[in-house]
CSV table of C-alpha atoms in Angstrom, one decimal:
chain,number,residue,atom,x,y,z
A,1325,UNK,CA,100.4,92.6,88.6
A,1326,UNK,CA,104.2,92.0,88.3
A,1327,UNK,CA,106.4,91.4,91.4
A,1328,UNK,CA,109.1,93.4,89.6
A,1329,UNK,CA,108.4,97.1,89.1
A,1330,UNK,CA,110.4,99.4,86.8
A,1331,UNK,CA,110.3,103.2,86.5
A,1332,UNK,CA,110.1,105.1,84.4
A,1333,UNK,CA,108.3,103.1,81.7
A,1334,UNK,CA,109.5,105.6,79.0
A,1335,UNK,CA,112.4,107.9,79.0
A,1336,UNK,CA,113.7,110.3,76.3
A,1337,UNK,CA,117.1,111.8,76.9
A,1338,UNK,CA,119.7,113.8,75.0
A,1339,UNK,CA,123.3,112.5,74.7
A,1340,UNK,CA,124.5,114.9,77.4
A,1341,UNK,CA,121.8,114.1,80.0
A,1342,UNK,CA,122.1,112.1,83.1
A,1343,UNK,CA,119.2,109.9,84.1
A,1344,UNK,CA,118.5,106.8,86.1
A,1345,UNK,CA,116.3,103.7,85.8
A,1346,UNK,CA,114.9,102.2,88.9
A,1347,UNK,CA,113.8,98.6,89.6
A,1348,UNK,CA,112.2,97.2,92.7
A,1349,UNK,CA,111.3,93.6,93.4
A,1350,UNK,CA,108.7,92.4,96.0
A,1351,UNK,CA,109.5,88.7,95.7
A,1352,UNK,CA,112.1,88.2,98.4
A,1353,UNK,CA,114.7,87.3,95.8
A,1354,UNK,CA,118.5,87.6,96.2
A,1355,UNK,CA,119.6,88.2,92.7
A,1356,UNK,CA,118.8,91.0,90.3
A,1357,UNK,CA,119.7,91.6,86.7
A,1358,UNK,CA,119.7,94.3,84.0
A,1359,UNK,CA,119.1,93.1,80.4
A,1360,UNK,CA,119.1,95.2,77.2
A,1361,UNK,CA,116.5,94.2,74.6
A,1362,UNK,CA,116.9,95.5,71.0
A,1363,UNK,CA,114.7,94.6,68.0
A,1364,UNK,CA,115.4,91.2,66.5
A,1365,UNK,CA,118.3,90.5,68.9
A,1366,UNK,CA,118.6,88.1,71.8
A,1367,UNK,CA,118.2,89.5,75.2
A,1368,UNK,CA,121.6,90.9,76.3
A,1369,UNK,CA,122.7,90.4,79.9
A,1370,UNK,CA,124.3,93.5,81.2
A,1371,UNK,CA,124.8,93.1,85.0
A,1372,UNK,CA,124.1,90.6,87.7
A,1373,UNK,CA,123.9,91.3,91.4
A,1374,UNK,CA,123.7,88.5,94.0
A,1375,UNK,CA,123.1,89.5,97.6
A,1376,UNK,CA,123.9,93.1,96.6
A,1377,UNK,CA,127.3,92.2,95.2
A,1378,UNK,CA,128.0,92.6,91.5
A,1379,UNK,CA,128.8,89.2,90.1
A,1380,UNK,CA,128.8,89.9,86.4
A,1381,UNK,CA,129.5,92.8,84.2
A,1382,UNK,CA,129.1,91.7,80.6
A,1383,UNK,CA,131.6,94.1,79.1
A,1384,UNK,CA,129.1,97.0,79.4
A,1385,UNK,CA,130.4,100.5,78.5
A,1386,UNK,CA,131.1,102.7,81.5
A,1387,UNK,CA,128.3,105.2,80.5
A,1388,UNK,CA,126.0,102.6,82.1
A,1389,UNK,CA,126.6,102.5,85.9
A,1390,UNK,CA,124.6,100.1,88.0
A,1391,UNK,CA,123.8,100.4,91.7
A,1392,UNK,CA,122.3,97.8,94.1
A,1393,UNK,CA,121.8,99.3,97.6
A,1394,UNK,CA,119.9,96.2,98.8
A,1395,UNK,CA,118.5,93.0,97.4
A,1396,UNK,CA,115.2,94.6,96.6
A,1397,UNK,CA,116.4,97.6,94.6
A,1398,UNK,CA,118.5,98.0,91.5
A,1399,UNK,CA,119.3,101.2,89.6
A,1400,UNK,CA,120.9,101.9,86.2
A,1401,UNK,CA,122.5,105.3,86.0
A,1402,UNK,CA,122.9,106.6,82.5
A,1403,UNK,CA,125.2,109.4,81.3
A,1404,UNK,CA,126.5,110.6,77.9
A,1405,UNK,CA,124.6,107.8,76.1
A,1406,UNK,CA,124.7,107.3,72.3
A,1407,UNK,CA,121.7,106.9,70.0
A,1408,UNK,CA,122.5,103.1,69.6
A,1409,UNK,CA,121.8,102.8,73.3
A,1410,UNK,CA,118.1,103.3,72.6
A,1411,UNK,CA,116.4,100.0,73.6
A,1412,UNK,CA,114.1,98.4,76.1
A,1413,UNK,CA,115.9,97.9,79.4
A,1414,UNK,CA,114.6,95.0,81.4
A,1415,UNK,CA,115.1,94.3,85.1
A,1416,UNK,CA,114.7,90.8,86.4
A,1417,UNK,CA,115.1,89.0,89.7
A,1418,UNK,CA,115.5,85.4,90.8
A,1419,UNK,CA,116.0,83.4,94.0
A,1420,UNK,CA,119.7,83.1,93.4
A,1421,UNK,CA,122.1,84.1,90.6
A,1422,UNK,CA,123.5,81.7,88.1
A,1423,UNK,CA,121.0,79.1,89.0
A,1424,UNK,CA,118.7,77.1,86.8
A,1425,UNK,CA,115.7,78.9,88.1
A,1426,UNK,CA,113.0,81.2,86.9
A,1427,UNK,CA,113.7,84.8,86.1
A,1428,UNK,CA,110.9,87.3,86.9
A,1429,UNK,CA,111.0,90.3,84.6
A,1430,UNK,CA,109.6,93.8,85.0
A,1431,UNK,CA,107.8,95.4,82.1
A,1432,UNK,CA,110.9,97.4,81.1
A,1433,UNK,CA,111.9,101.0,80.6
A,1434,UNK,CA,111.8,102.1,77.0
A,1435,UNK,CA,114.8,104.4,76.5
A,1436,UNK,CA,115.2,106.8,73.5
A,1437,UNK,CA,118.5,108.7,73.1
A,1438,UNK,CA,118.3,111.7,70.8
B,849,UNK,CA,130.6,80.4,75.5
B,850,UNK,CA,127.0,79.2,74.9
B,851,UNK,CA,125.3,80.2,71.6
B,852,UNK,CA,121.6,79.7,71.1
B,853,UNK,CA,120.0,79.8,67.6
B,854,UNK,CA,116.2,80.1,67.3
B,855,UNK,CA,114.0,79.4,64.3
B,856,UNK,CA,111.8,80.6,62.7
B,857,UNK,CA,112.0,84.4,63.5
B,858,UNK,CA,108.3,84.8,62.5
B,859,UNK,CA,105.5,82.2,62.5
B,860,UNK,CA,101.9,82.7,61.4
B,861,UNK,CA,99.4,80.0,62.1
B,862,UNK,CA,95.6,79.7,61.8
B,863,UNK,CA,93.7,79.5,65.1
B,864,UNK,CA,93.5,75.9,66.2
B,865,UNK,CA,96.6,74.8,64.3
B,866,UNK,CA,99.8,73.8,66.0
B,867,UNK,CA,103.0,75.9,66.2
B,868,UNK,CA,106.5,74.6,66.6
B,869,UNK,CA,109.6,76.7,67.5
B,870,UNK,CA,113.0,75.2,67.4
B,871,UNK,CA,116.3,76.1,69.1
B,872,UNK,CA,119.8,74.7,69.0
B,873,UNK,CA,122.6,75.3,71.5
B,874,UNK,CA,126.3,74.9,71.4
B,875,UNK,CA,127.5,74.1,75.0
B,876,UNK,CA,127.1,70.4,75.8
B,877,UNK,CA,127.3,71.3,79.5
B,878,UNK,CA,124.0,73.2,79.3
B,879,UNK,CA,121.4,71.5,81.5
B,880,UNK,CA,118.5,73.9,81.8
B,881,UNK,CA,116.3,75.1,78.9
B,882,UNK,CA,113.5,77.6,79.7
B,883,UNK,CA,111.0,79.1,77.3
B,884,UNK,CA,109.7,82.7,77.9
B,885,UNK,CA,106.7,84.4,76.4
B,886,UNK,CA,106.7,88.2,75.9
B,887,UNK,CA,103.4,89.9,75.2
B,888,UNK,CA,103.3,93.4,73.8
B,889,UNK,CA,104.3,96.0,76.4
B,890,UNK,CA,105.3,93.5,79.0
B,891,UNK,CA,108.4,91.7,80.2
B,892,UNK,CA,109.1,88.0,79.3
B,893,UNK,CA,107.4,85.4,81.4
B,894,UNK,CA,108.4,81.8,81.9
B,895,UNK,CA,105.9,79.4,80.4
B,896,UNK,CA,107.7,76.1,80.6
B,897,UNK,CA,111.2,74.7,81.2
B,898,UNK,CA,113.0,71.4,80.9
B,899,UNK,CA,116.1,70.0,82.5
B,900,UNK,CA,118.7,67.8,80.8
B,901,UNK,CA,117.6,64.6,82.6
B,902,UNK,CA,114.2,64.8,80.9
B,903,UNK,CA,113.3,64.3,77.2
B,904,UNK,CA,109.8,65.9,77.2
B,905,UNK,CA,107.6,67.9,79.4
B,906,UNK,CA,103.9,68.9,78.9
B,907,UNK,CA,101.7,71.6,80.5
B,908,UNK,CA,98.2,71.6,79.0
B,909,UNK,CA,98.6,72.9,75.4
B,910,UNK,CA,102.3,73.5,75.7
B,911,UNK,CA,105.1,70.9,75.4
B,912,UNK,CA,108.9,71.1,75.2
B,913,UNK,CA,111.2,68.4,73.8
B,914,UNK,CA,114.9,68.0,74.3
B,915,UNK,CA,117.4,66.1,72.3
B,916,UNK,CA,120.7,66.4,74.1
B,917,UNK,CA,122.6,64.4,71.5
B,918,UNK,CA,121.6,66.8,68.8
B,919,UNK,CA,121.7,69.8,71.2
B,920,UNK,CA,118.3,70.7,70.0
B,921,UNK,CA,115.1,71.6,71.9
B,922,UNK,CA,111.6,72.7,70.7
B,923,UNK,CA,108.4,74.3,71.9
B,924,UNK,CA,105.1,72.9,70.7
B,925,UNK,CA,101.9,74.7,71.1
B,926,UNK,CA,98.7,72.8,70.2
B,927,UNK,CA,95.2,74.2,69.5
B,928,UNK,CA,96.6,77.7,69.2
B,929,UNK,CA,94.5,80.6,70.3
B,930,UNK,CA,94.7,84.4,69.5
B,931,UNK,CA,96.1,85.0,73.0
B,932,UNK,CA,99.1,82.8,72.1
B,933,UNK,CA,100.2,85.6,69.8
B,934,UNK,CA,103.4,87.0,71.3
B,935,UNK,CA,107.2,86.7,71.1
B,936,UNK,CA,108.7,83.5,72.4
B,937,UNK,CA,112.3,83.2,73.5
B,938,UNK,CA,114.2,80.0,74.2
B,939,UNK,CA,117.3,79.9,76.4
B,940,UNK,CA,120.0,77.6,77.5
B,941,UNK,CA,121.9,77.6,80.8
B,942,UNK,CA,125.5,76.4,80.8
B,943,UNK,CA,127.5,78.6,83.1
B,944,UNK,CA,125.1,81.4,82.4
B,945,UNK,CA,121.7,81.8,80.7
B,946,UNK,CA,121.8,82.7,77.0
B,947,UNK,CA,118.7,83.6,75.1
B,948,UNK,CA,117.7,83.0,71.4
B,949,UNK,CA,116.7,86.0,69.2
B,950,UNK,CA,113.0,85.3,69.6
B,951,UNK,CA,110.1,84.1,67.4
B,952,UNK,CA,107.1,86.3,66.7
B,953,UNK,CA,104.1,84.1,66.7
B,954,UNK,CA,100.9,85.4,65.1
B,955,UNK,CA,97.7,83.3,65.5
B,956,UNK,CA,95.1,84.3,62.9
B,957,UNK,CA,91.4,83.9,63.8
């Protein structure tokens, strides 16, 4: 059983929809991350939060809007997405951000944009 | 910034054989090199890591070697089993963690 839980596991949305991905970690970590995973590409870091503060935005388009209300919860709000945004979105947590420590990943939210 | 290249992209081995996956990195300041395994339908999970002050590390059937001069590190899996079939990612951490593109390992029984 993973210590990082993501919902929903699958999401299909049209380009004009607004939806949100949710991530919750039960590990007592202080840093949380969103990654995008596309086929045959490296994991792409999108956002980093450390102690609820955003410390990194990796040039992500504004149609992706993260929210971190506390160290245990992370959201990714989606609006007016494009078909190329279809991918697996992975949430991760670690003790501290930007450290040489283990990332704990959730199982991901598979997003399909029609 | 850091750039990590991983080879091969696909690797098929017979059960019981060894598997080797290789990665190169560009940032000489990188000092932490983890390997993650991703099974179908799951998120990546750390299987082994190595820091720059060590040349080799072993954990049962898995070992990682690091050559800092060549900026090269490798994952070695011995006596492969069907449950080793997965996607493996290397990564290097300079000022931030950068992942390789992944290797699909298939172990044929």
